[in-house]
PDB file of C-alpha atoms in Angstrom:
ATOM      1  CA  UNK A   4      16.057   4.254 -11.108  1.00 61.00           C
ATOM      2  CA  UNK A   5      18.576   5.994  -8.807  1.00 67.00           C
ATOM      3  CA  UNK A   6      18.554   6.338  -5.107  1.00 64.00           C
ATOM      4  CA  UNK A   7      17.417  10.598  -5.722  1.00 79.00           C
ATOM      5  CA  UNK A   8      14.126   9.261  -6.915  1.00 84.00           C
ATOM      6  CA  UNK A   9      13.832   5.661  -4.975  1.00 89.00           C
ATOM      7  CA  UNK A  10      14.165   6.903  -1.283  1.00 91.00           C
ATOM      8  CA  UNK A  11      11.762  10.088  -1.537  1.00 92.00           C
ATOM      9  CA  UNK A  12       9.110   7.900  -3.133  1.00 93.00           C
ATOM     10  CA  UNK A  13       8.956   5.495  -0.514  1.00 93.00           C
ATOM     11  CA  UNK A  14       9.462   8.073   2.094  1.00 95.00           C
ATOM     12  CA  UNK A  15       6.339  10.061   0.502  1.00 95.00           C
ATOM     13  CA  UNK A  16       4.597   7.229  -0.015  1.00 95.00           C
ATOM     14  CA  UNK A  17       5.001   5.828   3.438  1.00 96.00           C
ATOM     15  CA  UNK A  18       3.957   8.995   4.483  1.00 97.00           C
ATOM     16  CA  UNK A  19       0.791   9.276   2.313  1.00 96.00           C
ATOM     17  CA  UNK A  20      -0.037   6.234   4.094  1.00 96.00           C
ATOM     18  CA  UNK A  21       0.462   6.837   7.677  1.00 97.00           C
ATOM     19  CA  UNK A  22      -1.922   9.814   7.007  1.00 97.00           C
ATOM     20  CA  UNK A  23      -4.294   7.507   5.226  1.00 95.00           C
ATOM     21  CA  UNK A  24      -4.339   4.798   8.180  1.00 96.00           C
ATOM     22  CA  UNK A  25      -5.423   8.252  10.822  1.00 97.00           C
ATOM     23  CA  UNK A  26      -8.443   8.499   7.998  1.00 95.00           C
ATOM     24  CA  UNK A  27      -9.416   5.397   7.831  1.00 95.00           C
ATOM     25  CA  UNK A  28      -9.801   4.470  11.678  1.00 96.00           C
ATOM     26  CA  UNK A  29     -11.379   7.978  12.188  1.00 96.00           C
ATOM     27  CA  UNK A  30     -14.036   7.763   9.416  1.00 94.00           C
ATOM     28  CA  UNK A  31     -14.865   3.763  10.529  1.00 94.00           C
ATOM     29  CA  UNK A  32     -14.926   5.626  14.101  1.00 94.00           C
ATOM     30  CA  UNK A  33     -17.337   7.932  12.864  1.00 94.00           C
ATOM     31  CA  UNK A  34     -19.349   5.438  11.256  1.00 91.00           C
ATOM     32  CA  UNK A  35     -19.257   3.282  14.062  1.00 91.00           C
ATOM     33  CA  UNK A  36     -20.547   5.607  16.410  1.00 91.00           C
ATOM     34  CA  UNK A  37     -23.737   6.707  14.105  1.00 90.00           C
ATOM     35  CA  UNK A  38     -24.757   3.068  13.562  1.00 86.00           C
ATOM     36  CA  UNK A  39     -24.449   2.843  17.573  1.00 86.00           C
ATOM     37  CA  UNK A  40     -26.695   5.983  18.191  1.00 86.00           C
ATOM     38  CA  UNK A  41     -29.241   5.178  15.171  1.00 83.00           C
ATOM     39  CA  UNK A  42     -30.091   2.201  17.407  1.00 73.00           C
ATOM     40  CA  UNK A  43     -31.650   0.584  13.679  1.00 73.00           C
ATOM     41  CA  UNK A  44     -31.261  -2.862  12.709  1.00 72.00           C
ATOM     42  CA  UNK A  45     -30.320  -4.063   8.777  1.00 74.00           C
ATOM     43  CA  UNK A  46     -32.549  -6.995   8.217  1.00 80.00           C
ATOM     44  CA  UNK A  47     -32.510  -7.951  11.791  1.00 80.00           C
ATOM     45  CA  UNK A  48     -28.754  -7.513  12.532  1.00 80.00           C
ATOM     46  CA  UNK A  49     -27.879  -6.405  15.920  1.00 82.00           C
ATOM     47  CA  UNK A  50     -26.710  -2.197  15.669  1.00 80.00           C
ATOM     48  CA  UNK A  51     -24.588  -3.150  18.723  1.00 85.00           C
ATOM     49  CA  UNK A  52     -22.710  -6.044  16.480  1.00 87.00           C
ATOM     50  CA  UNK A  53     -22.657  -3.631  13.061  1.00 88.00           C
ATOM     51  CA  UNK A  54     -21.047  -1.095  15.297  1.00 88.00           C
ATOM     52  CA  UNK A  55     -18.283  -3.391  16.860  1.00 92.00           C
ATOM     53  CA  UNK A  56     -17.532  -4.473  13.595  1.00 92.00           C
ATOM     54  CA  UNK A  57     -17.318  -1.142  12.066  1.00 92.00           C
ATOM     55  CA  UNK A  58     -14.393  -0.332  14.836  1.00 93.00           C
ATOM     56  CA  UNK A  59     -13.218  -3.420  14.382  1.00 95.00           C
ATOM     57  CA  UNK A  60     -12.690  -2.971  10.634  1.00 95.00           C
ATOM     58  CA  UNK A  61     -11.176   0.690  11.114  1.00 95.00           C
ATOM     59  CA  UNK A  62      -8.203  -1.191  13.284  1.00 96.00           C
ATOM     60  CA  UNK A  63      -7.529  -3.594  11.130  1.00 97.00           C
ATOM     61  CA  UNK A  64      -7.444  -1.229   7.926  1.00 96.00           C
ATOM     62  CA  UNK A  65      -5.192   1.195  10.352  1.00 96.00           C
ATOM     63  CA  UNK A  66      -2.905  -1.381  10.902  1.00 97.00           C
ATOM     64  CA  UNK A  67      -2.002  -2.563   7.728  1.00 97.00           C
ATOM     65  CA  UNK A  68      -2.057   0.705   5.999  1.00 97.00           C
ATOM     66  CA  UNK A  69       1.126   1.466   9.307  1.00 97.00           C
ATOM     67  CA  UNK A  70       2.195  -2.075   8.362  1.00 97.00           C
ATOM     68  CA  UNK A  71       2.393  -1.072   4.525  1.00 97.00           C
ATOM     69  CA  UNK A  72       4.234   2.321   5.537  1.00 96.00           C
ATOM     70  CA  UNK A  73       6.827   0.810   7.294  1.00 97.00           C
ATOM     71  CA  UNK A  74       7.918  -1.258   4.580  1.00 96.00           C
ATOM     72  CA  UNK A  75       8.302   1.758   2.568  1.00 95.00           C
ATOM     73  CA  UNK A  76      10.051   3.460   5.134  1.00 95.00           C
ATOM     74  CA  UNK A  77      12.302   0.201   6.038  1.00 95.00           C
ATOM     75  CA  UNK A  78      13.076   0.523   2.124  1.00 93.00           C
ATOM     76  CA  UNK A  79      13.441   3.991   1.785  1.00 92.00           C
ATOM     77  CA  UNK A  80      15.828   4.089   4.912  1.00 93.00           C
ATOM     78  CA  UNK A  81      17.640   1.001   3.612  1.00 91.00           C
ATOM     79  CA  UNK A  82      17.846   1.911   0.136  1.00 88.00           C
ATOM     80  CA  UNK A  83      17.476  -1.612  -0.281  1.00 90.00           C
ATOM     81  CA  UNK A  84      14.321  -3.436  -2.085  1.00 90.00           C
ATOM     82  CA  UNK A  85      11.640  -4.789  -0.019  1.00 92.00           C
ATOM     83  CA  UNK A  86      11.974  -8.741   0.304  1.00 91.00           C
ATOM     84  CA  UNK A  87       9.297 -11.125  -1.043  1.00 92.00           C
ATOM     85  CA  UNK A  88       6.930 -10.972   1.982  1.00 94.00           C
ATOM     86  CA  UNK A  89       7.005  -7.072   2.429  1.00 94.00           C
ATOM     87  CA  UNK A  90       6.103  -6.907  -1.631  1.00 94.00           C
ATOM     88  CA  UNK A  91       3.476  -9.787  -1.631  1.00 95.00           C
ATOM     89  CA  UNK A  92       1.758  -7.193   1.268  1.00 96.00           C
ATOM     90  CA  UNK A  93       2.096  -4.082  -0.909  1.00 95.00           C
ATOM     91  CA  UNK A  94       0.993  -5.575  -3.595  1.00 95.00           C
ATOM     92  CA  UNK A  95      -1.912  -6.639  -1.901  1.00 96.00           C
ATOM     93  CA  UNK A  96      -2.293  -2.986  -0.468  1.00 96.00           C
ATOM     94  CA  UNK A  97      -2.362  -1.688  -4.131  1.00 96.00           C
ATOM     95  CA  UNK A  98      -4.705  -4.152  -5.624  1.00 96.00           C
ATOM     96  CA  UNK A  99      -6.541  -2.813  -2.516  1.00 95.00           C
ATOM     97  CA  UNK A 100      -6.286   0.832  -3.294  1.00 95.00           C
ATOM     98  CA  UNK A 101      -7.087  -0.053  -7.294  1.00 94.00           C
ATOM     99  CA  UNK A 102     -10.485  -1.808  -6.107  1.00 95.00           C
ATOM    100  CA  UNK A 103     -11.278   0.911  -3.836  1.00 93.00           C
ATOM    101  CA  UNK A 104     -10.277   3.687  -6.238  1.00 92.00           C
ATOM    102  CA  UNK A 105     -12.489   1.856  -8.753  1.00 93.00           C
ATOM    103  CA  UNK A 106     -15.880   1.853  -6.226  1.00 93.00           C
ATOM    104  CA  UNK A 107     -15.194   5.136  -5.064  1.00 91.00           C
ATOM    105  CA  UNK A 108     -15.841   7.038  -8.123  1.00 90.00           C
ATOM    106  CA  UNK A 109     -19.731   5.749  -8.173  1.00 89.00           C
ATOM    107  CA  UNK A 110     -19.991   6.313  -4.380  1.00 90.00           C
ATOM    108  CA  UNK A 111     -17.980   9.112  -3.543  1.00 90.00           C
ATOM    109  CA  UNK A 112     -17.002  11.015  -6.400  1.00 92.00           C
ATOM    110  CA  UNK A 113     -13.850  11.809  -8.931  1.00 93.00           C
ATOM    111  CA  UNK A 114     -12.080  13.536  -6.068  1.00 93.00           C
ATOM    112  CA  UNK A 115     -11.838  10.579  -4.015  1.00 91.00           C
ATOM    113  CA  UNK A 116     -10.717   8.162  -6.901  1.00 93.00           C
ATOM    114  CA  UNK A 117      -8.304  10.535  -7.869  1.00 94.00           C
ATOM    115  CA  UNK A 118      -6.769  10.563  -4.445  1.00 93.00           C
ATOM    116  CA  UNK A 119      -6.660   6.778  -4.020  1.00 94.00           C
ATOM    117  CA  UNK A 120      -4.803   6.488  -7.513  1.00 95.00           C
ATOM    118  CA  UNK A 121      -2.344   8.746  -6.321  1.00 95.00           C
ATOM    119  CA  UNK A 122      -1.843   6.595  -3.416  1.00 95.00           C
ATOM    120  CA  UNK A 123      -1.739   3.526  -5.488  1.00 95.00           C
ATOM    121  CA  UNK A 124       0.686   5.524  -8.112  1.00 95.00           C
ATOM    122  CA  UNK A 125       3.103   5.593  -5.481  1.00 95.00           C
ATOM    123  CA  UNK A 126       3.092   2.562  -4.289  1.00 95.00           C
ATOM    124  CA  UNK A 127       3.659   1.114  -7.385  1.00 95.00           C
ATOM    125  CA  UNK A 128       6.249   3.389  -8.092  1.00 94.00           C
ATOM    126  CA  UNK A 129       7.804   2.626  -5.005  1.00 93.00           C
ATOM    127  CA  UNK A 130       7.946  -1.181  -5.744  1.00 93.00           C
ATOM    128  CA  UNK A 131       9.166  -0.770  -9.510  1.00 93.00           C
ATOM    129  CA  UNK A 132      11.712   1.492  -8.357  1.00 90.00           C
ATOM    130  CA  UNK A 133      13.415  -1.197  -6.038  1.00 86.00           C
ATOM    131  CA  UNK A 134      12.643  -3.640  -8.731  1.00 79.00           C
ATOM    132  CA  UNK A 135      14.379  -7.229  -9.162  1.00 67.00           C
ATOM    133  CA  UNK A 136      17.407  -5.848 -11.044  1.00 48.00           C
ATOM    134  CA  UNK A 137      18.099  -3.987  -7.560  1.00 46.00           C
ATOM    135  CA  UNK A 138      18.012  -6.583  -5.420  1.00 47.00           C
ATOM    136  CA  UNK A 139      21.693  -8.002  -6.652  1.00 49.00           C
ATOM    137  CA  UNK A 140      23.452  -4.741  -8.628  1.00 53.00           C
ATOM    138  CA  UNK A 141      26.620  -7.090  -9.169  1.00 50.00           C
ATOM    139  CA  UNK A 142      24.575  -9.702 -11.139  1.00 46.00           C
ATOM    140  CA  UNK A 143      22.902  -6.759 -13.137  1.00 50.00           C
ATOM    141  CA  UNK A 144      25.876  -5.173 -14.105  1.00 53.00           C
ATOM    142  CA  UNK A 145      27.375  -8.556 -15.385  1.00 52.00           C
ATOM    143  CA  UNK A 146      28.388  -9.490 -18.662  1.00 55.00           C
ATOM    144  CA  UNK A 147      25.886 -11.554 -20.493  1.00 57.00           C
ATOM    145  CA  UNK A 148      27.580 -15.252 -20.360  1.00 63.00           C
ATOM    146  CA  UNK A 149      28.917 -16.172 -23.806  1.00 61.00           C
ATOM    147  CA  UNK A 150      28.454 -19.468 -25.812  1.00 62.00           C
ATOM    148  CA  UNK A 151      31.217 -22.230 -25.814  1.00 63.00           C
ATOM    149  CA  UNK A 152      33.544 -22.056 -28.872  1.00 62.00           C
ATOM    150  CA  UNK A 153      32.272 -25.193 -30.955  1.00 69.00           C
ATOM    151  CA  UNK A 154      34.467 -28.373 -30.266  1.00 67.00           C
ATOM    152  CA  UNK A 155      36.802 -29.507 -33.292  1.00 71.00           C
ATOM    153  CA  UNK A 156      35.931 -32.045 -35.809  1.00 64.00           C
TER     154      UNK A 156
END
């Protein structure tokens, strides 16, 4: 895939997101706040705890959704593919946004799980557009190595 294609899919999708990481920490804020103010327990569970957690939760999903879009970005402004780390992470963060895609149709609706396979769309885009044959270009465009003549009788 050339660089047109490669750089403005990881630059959208690091965009996409950055804007999802704001969501996230603001909904888990949200949520976070309720459970405070409902003052209700869940089979004995202390609302201060389930609220703390709920924050807590929001900034770690914030985080590595930013940690996710600067990989893109790093890639996208390198033109480069991202190394073995930085794809073991986004392909965590898609598996993520596959599994959440999947629950959200049931508990949210069509709208949402289309959204979240959009997100994961690009993100695997992103990663199969720097695939392996772009991390060394010289060894891709290589001749294929040819067999040894056969020795004489």
């Amino acid at each position: 895939m050339s660089a047109v294609v490669r750089r403005p899919v990881a630059f959208i999708a690091a965009l996409v997101l950055f804007a999802e990481a704001v969501g996230i920490v603001i909904i888990n804020a949200v949520l976070g706040t309720v459970v405070k103010n409902q003052d209700m327990s869940l089979a004995g569970t202390d609302p201060g705890v389930m609220s703390k957690g709920t924050w807590v939760l929001g900034g770690v999903s914030g985080l590595f959704l930013v940690l996710c879009g600067v990989l893109l970005l790093v890639a996208g402004i390198r033109d480069r593919a991202p190394g073995r780390a930085a794809r073991i992470v986004l392909i965590g963060c898609a598996v993520v946004h596959g599994v959440l895609g999947a629950l959200t149709v049931g508990l949210v609706g069509w709208e949402a799980f289309v959204l979240m396979m959009v997100v994961l769309g690009l993100i695997v885009l992103a990663l199969v557009a720097y695939g392996p044959a772009e991390d060394n270009p010289a060894a891709a465009r290589a001749e294929p190595e040819q067999p040894a003549a056969p020795a004489p009788a």
